[in-house]
Tab-separated table of C-alpha atoms in Angstrom:
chain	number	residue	atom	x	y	z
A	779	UNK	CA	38.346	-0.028	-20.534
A	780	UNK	CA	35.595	1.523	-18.595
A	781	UNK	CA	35.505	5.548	-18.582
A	782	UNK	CA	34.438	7.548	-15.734
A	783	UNK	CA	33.809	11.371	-15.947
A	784	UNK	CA	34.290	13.713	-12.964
A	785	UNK	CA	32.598	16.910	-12.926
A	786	UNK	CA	33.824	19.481	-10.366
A	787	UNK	CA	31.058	21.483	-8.349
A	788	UNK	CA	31.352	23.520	-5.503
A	789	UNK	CA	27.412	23.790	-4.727
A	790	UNK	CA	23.894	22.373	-5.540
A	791	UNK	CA	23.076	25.197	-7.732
A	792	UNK	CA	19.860	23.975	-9.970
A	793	UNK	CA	21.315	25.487	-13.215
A	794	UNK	CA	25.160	24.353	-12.840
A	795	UNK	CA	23.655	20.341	-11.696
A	796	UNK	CA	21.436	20.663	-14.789
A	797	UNK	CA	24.091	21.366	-16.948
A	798	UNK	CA	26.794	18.891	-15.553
A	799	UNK	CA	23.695	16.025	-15.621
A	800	UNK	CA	23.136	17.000	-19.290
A	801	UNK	CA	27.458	17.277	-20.158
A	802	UNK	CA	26.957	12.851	-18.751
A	803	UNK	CA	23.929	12.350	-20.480
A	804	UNK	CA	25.850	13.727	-23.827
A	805	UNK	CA	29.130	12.546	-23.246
A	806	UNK	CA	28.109	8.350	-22.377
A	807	UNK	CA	25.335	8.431	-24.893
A	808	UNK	CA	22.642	8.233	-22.113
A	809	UNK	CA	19.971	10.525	-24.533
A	810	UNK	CA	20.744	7.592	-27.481
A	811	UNK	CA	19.907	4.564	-24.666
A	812	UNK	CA	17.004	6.167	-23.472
A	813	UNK	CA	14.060	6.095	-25.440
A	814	UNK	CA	10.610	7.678	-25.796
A	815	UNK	CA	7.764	6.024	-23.468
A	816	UNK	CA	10.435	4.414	-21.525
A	817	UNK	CA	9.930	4.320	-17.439
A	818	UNK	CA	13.918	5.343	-16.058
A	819	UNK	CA	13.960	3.984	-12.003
A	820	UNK	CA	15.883	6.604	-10.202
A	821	UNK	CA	17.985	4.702	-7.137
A	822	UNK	CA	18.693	7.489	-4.966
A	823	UNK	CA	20.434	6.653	-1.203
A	824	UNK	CA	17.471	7.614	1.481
A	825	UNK	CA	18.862	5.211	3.889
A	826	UNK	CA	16.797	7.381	6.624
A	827	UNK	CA	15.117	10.564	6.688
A	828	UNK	CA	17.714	13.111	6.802
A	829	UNK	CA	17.954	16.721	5.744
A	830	UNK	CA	19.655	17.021	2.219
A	831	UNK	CA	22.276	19.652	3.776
A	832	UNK	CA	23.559	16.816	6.459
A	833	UNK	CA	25.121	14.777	3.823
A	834	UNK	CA	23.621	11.435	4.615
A	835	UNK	CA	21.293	11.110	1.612
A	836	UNK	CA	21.310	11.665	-1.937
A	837	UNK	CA	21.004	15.689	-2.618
A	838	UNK	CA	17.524	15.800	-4.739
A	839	UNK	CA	18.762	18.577	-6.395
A	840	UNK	CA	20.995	16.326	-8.193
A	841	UNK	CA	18.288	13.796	-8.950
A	842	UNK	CA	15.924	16.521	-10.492
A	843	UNK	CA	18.804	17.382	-12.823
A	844	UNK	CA	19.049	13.847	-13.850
A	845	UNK	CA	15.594	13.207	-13.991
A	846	UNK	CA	15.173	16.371	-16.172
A	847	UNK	CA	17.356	15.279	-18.250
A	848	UNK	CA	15.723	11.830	-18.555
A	849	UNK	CA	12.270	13.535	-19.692
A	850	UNK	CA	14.448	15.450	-22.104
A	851	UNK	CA	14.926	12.388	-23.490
A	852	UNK	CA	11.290	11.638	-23.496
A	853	UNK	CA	11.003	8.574	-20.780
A	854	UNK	CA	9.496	8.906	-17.479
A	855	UNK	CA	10.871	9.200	-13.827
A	856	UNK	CA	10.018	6.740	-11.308
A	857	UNK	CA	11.966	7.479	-7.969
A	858	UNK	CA	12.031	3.868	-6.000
A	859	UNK	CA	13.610	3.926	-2.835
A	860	UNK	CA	13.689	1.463	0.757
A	861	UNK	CA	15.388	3.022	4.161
A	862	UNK	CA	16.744	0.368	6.145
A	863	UNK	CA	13.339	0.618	8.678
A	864	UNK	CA	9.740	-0.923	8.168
A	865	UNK	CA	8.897	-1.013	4.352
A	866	UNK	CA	5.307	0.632	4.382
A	867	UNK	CA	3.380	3.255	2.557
A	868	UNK	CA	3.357	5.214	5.091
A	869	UNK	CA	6.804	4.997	6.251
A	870	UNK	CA	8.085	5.274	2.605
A	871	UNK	CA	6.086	8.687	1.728
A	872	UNK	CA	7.354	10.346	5.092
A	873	UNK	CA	10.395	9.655	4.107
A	874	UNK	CA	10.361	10.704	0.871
A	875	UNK	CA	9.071	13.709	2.315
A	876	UNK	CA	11.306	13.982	4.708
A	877	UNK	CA	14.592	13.877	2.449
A	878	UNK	CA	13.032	16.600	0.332
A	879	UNK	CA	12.255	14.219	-2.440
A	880	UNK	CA	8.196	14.828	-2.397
A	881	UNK	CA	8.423	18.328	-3.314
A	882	UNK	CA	10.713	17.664	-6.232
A	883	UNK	CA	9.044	15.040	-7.428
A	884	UNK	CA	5.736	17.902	-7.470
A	885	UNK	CA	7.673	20.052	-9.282
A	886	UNK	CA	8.869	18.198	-11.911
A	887	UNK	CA	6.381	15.434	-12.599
A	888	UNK	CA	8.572	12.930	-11.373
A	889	UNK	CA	6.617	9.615	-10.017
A	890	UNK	CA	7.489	8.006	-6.277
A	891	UNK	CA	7.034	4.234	-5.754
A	892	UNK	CA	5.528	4.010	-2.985
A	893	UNK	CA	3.020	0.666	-3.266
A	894	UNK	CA	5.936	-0.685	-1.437
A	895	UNK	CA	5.756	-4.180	-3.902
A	896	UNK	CA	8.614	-6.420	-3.599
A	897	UNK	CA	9.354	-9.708	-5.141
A	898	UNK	CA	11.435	-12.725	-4.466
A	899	UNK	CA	14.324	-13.465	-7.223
A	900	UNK	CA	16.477	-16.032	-8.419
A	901	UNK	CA	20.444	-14.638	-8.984
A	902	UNK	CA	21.318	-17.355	-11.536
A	903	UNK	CA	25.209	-16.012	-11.670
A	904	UNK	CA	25.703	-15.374	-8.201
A	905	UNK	CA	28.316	-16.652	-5.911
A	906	UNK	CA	27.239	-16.642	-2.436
A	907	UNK	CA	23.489	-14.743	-2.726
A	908	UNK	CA	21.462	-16.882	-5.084
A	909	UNK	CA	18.171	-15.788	-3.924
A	910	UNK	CA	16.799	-12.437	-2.363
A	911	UNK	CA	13.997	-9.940	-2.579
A	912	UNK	CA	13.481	-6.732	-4.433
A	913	UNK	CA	11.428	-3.913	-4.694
A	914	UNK	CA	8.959	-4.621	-8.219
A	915	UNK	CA	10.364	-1.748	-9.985
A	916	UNK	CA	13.817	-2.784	-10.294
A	917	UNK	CA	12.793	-5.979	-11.724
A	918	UNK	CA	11.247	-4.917	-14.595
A	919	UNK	CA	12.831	-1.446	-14.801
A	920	UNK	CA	13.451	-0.397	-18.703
A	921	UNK	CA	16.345	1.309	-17.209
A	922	UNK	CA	18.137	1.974	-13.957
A	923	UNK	CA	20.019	5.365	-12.928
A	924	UNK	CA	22.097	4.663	-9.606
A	925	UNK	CA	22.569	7.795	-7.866
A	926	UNK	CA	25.040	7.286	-4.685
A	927	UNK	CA	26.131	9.471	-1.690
A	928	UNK	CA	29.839	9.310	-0.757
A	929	UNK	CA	30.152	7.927	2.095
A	930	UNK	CA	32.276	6.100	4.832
A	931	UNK	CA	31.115	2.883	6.262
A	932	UNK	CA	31.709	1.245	9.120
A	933	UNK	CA	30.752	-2.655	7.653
A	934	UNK	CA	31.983	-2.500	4.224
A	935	UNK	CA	34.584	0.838	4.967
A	936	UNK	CA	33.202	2.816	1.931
A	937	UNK	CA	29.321	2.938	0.549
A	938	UNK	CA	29.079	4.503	-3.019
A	939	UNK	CA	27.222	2.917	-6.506
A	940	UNK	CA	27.724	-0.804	-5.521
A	941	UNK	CA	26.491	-0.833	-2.131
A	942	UNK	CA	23.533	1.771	-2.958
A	943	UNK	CA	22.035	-1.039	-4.607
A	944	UNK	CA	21.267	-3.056	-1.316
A	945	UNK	CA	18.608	-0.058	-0.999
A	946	UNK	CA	16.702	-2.204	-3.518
A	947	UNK	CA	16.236	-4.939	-1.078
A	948	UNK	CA	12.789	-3.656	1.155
A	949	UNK	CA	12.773	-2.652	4.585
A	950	UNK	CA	13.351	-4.813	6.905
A	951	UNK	CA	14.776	-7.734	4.556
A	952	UNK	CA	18.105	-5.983	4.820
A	953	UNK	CA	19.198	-7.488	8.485
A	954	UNK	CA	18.177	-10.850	7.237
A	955	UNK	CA	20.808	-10.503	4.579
A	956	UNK	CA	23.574	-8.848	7.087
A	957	UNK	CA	22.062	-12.173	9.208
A	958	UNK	CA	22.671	-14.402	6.120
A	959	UNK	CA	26.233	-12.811	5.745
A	960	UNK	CA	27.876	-12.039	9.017
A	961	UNK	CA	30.950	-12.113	7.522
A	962	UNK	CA	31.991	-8.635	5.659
A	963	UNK	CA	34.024	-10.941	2.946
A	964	UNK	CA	30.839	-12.659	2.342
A	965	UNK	CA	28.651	-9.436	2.796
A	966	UNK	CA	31.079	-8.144	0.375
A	967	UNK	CA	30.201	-10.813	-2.234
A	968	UNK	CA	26.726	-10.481	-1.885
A	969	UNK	CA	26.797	-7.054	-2.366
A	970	UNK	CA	28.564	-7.395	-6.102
A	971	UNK	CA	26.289	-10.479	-6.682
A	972	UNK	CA	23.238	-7.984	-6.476
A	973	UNK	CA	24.768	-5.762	-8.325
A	974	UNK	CA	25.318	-7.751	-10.758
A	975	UNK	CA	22.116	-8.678	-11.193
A	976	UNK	CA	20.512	-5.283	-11.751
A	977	UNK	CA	22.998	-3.971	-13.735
A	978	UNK	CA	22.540	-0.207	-13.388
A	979	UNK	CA	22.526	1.229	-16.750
A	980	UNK	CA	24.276	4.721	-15.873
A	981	UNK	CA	25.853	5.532	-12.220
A	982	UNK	CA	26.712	8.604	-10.704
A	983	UNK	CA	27.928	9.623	-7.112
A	984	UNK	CA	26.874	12.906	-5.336
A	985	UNK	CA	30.606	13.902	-3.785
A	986	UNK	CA	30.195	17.976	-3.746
A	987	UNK	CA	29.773	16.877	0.015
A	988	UNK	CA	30.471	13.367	1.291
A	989	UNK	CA	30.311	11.927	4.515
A	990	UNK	CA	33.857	10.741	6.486
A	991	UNK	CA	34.153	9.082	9.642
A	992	UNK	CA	31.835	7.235	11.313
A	993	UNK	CA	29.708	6.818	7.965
A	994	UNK	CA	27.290	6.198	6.485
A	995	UNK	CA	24.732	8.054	9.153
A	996	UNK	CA	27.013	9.394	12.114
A	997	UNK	CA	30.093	10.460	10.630
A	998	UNK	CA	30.500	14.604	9.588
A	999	UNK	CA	30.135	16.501	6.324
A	1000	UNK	CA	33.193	16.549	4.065
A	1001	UNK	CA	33.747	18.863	0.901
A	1002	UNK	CA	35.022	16.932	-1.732
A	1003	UNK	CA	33.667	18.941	-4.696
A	1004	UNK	CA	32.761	16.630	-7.231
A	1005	UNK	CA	30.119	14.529	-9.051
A	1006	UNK	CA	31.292	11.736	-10.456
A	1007	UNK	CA	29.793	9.327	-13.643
A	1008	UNK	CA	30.334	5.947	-15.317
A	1009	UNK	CA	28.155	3.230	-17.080
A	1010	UNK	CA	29.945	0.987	-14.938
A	1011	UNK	CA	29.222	0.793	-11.027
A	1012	UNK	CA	32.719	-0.763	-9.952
A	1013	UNK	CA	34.770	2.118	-12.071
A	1014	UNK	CA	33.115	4.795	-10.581
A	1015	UNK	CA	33.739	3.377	-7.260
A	1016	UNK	CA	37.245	3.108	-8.186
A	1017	UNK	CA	37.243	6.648	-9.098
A	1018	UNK	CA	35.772	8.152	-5.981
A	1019	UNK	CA	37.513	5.665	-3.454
A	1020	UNK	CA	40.765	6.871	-5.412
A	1021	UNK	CA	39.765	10.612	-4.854
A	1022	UNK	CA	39.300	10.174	-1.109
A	1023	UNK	CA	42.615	8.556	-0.388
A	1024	UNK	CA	41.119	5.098	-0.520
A	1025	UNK	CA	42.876	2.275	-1.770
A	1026	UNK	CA	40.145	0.779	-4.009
A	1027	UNK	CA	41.392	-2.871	-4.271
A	1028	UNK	CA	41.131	-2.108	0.060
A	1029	UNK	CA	37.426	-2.320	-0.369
A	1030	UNK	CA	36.062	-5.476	0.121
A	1031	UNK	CA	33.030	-5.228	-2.577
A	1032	UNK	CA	35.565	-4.090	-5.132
A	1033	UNK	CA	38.194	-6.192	-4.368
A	1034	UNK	CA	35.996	-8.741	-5.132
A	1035	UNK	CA	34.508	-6.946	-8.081
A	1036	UNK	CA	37.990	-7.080	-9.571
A	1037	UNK	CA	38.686	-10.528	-9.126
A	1038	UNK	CA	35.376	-11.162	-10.474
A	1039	UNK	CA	36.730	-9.572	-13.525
A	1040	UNK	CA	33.974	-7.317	-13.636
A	1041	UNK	CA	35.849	-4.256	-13.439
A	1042	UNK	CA	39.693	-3.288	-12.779
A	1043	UNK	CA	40.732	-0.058	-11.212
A	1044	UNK	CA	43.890	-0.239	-13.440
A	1045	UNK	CA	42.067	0.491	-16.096
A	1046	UNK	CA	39.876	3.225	-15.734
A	1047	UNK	CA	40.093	5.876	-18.125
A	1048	UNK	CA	39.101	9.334	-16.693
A	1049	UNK	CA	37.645	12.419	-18.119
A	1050	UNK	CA	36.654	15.560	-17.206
A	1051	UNK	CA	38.753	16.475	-13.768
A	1052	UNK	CA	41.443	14.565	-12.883
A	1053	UNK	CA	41.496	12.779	-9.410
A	1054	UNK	CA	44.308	14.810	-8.453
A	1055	UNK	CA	42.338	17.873	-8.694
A	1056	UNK	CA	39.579	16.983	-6.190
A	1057	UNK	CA	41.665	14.407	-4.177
A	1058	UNK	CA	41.586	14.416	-0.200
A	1059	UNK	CA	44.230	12.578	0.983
A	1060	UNK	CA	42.833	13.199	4.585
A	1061	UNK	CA	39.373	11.562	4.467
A	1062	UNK	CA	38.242	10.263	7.960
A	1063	UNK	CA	37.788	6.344	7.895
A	1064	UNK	CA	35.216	4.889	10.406
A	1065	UNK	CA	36.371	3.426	13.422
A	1066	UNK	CA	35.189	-0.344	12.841
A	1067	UNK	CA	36.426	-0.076	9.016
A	1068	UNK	CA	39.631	-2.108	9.645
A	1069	UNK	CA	41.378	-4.276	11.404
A	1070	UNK	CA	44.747	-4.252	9.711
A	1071	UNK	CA	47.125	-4.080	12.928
A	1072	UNK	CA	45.973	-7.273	13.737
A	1073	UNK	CA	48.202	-8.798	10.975
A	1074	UNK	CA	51.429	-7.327	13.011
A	1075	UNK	CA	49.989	-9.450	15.821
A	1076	UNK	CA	52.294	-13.236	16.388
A	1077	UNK	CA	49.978	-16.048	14.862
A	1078	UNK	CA	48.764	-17.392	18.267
A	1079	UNK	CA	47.989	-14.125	19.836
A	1080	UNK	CA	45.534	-12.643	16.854
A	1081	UNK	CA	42.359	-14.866	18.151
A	1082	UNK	CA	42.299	-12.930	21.311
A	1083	UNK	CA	43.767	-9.712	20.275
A	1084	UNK	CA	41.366	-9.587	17.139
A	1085	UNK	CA	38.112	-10.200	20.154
A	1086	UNK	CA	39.374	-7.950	22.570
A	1087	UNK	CA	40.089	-5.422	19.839
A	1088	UNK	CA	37.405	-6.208	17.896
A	1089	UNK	CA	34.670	-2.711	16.864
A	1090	UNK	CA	31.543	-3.050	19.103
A	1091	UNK	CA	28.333	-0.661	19.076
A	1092	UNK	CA	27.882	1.623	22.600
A	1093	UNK	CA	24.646	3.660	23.436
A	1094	UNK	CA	25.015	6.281	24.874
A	1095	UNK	CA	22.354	5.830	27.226
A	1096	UNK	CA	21.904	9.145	28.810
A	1097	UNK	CA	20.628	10.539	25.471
A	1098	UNK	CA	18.437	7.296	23.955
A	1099	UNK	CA	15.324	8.648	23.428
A	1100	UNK	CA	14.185	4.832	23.840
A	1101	UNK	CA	12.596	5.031	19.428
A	1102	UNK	CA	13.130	0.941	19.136
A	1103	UNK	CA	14.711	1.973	15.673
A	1104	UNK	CA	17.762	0.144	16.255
A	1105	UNK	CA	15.919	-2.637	17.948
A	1106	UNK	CA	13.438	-2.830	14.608
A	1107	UNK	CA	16.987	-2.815	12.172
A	1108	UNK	CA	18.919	-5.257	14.166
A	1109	UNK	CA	19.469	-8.881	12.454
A	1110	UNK	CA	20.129	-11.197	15.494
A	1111	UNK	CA	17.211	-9.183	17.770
A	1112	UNK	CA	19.911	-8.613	20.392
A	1113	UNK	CA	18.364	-4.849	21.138
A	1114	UNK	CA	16.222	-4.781	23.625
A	1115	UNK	CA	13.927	-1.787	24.931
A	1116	UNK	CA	14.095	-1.786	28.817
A	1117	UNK	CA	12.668	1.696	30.554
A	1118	UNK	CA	12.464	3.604	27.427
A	1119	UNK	CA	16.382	2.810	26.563
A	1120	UNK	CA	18.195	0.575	24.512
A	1121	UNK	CA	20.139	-2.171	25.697
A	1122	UNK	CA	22.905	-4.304	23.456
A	1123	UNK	CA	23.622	-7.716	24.197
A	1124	UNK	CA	26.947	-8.119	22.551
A	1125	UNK	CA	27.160	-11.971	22.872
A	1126	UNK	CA	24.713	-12.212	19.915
A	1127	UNK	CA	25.801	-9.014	17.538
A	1128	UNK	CA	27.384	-9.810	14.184
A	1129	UNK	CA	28.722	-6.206	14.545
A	1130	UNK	CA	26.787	-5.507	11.422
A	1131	UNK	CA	26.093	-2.064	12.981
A	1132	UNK	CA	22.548	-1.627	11.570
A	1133	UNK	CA	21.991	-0.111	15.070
A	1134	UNK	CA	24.515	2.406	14.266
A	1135	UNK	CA	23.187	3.620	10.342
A	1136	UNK	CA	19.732	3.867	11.781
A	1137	UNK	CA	19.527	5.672	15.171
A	1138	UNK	CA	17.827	8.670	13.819
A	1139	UNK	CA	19.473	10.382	16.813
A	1140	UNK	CA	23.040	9.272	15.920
A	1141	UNK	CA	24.284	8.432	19.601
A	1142	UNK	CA	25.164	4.959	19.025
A	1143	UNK	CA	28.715	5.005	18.428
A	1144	UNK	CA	31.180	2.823	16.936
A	1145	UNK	CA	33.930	1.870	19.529
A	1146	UNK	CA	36.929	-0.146	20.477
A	1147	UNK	CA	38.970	-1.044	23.584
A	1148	UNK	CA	40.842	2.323	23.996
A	1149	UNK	CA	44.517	0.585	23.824
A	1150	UNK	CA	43.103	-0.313	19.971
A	1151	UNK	CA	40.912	2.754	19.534
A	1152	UNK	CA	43.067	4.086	16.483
């Protein structure tokens, strides 16, 4: 059975993170794993350069707790980190700057990768994604400390410890793998199969504020309260998706996680708080997350319904400022830059909404055909 420990917060106070991070550390035996001279990669989710108070990234208040606790231990911190834009030096220390990671990380001695490395792999127990690339330090990491945001998505409906790890994949390699795996079943699998691969050693999810809605870069702030803590990826999914008013076998990734028999949200023993404590049964889904009412649709109907009804990305073109980001993130180069705005041509999108996660200026919106706009 695999335990998960909730920790209720209302704030990222420095002392009261420090002391939750060190309660985990104790209570899973992290300070016994974790020995002396080792090098601990730090996953944060920096999926763009955001300001830690708008919810979209990984507060680094909570990784400097962790990462103290990890030189308590007597092993080093190595933050390693990929946004879903061009994988440079450059690009990689503005963002780290940006996020508020670079003055943390000056503080406390903590290292940033930022020789931006990466390395093709072989996934010898995959099922769909036997090969991909990842950044060098999560190949040979001694161990690996997933840190998630809680988030809404609108591809995969929720984005927590499992699908932080596609951050390990550099830069621009990301929309060949949402190109790969149009499909969000398939997307889905691929997600667990790199997952599975790395096999984060502890994972924890900053939830004292989430993101609902149109997640996991336009959607709005959401207290939840909570940081939550497992060795195991898929149970502390289960345990935050739970909290939210999530179905977790709804999820795609841990669906499949579950009939992988790699984790099962049955049997998740919880410590700490108990989900009904921090629970919000009202948690904003994104738009494109589901498609559900199809299924009332007759047989012959759902084709066209399931087209016509089907999520699509919109500019708002009055306020692009014409950046190319979404252009630069998009996997079927559909996005075109045409008098300093952005123009979608929706024959060729995989409704991957890359677009959507990375316009820094959050006006691409998710929408449907307002008689299925629910």
């Amino acid at each position: 059975m695999d335990k998960v420990s909730i920790a209720k917060c209302e704030d990222y106070n420095e002392n009261r993170l420090l002391a939750i991070a060190d309660g985990f550390f104790t209570e899973f035996g992290i300070y016994d794993e974790i020995k002396e001279g080792m090098t601990v990669v730090i996953k944060p989710n920096l999926i763009m350069k955001s300001k830690p108070e708008e919810a979209i990234i990984t507060h680094p208040a909570l990784v400097e707790a962790v990462g103290k606790c990890v030189q308590k231990a007597g092993a080093s911190v190595l933050i390693a980190e990929s946004s879903g834009g061009v994988y440079t030096t450059a690009m990689t220390k503005s963002l780290f700057a940006g996020c508020g990671y670079t003055e943390t990380a000056e503080r406390n001695g903590f290292e940033l990768y930022t020789e931006c490395e990466s390395e093709a792999v072989y996934l010898p127990k995959a099922r769909i994604c036997r090969t991909t690339t990842f950044l060098k330090p999560y190949i040979s990491a001694d161990y690996i400390i997933n840190i998630a945001k809680l988030k809404t998505h609108g591809m995969t409906m929720y984005s927590g410890a499992v699908k932080n790890l596609f951050g390990a994949v550099p830069g621009l390699m990301k929309p060949e793998l949402h190109c790969r795996f149009p499909d969000k079943n398939d997307f889905a699998d691929m997600l667990v199969d790199i997952c599975d691969y790395l096999k984060p050693s502890f994972n924890l999810i900053d939830g004292i504020f989430g993101m609902e809605g149109n997640g996991p870069t336009g959607g709005s702030k959401r207290f939840v309260g909570a940081v939550f803590a497992s060795k195991s990826p898929y149970a502390v999914d289960f345990a935050a998706t739970a909290a939210i008013g999530f179905e977790p076998r709804e999820i795609p990734m841990l669906r499949i996680a579950a009939e992988r028999g790699l984790a099962s949200p049955e049997e998740v023993e919880i410590s700490g708080a108990a989900i009904e404590e921090i629970r919000v049964p009202d948690y904003k889904k994104a738009k494109a997350a589901s498609n559900d009412f199809v299924d009332g649709v007759p047989g012959f109907m759902r084709p066209l319904v399931s087209r016509i009804a089907r999520p699509k990305p919109a500019i708002d073109e009055k306020k692009c400022i014409g950046c190319g980001k979404c252009a630069e993130s998009c996997p079927q180069h559909v996005i075109k830059i045409e008098n300093k705005v952005a123009k979608i041509d929706l024959k060729g999108c995989i409704r991957c909404f890359c677009c959507h996660e990375m316009c820094p200026e959050h006006i691409i919106k998710i929408k449907r055909l307002g008689l299925f706009n629910l």
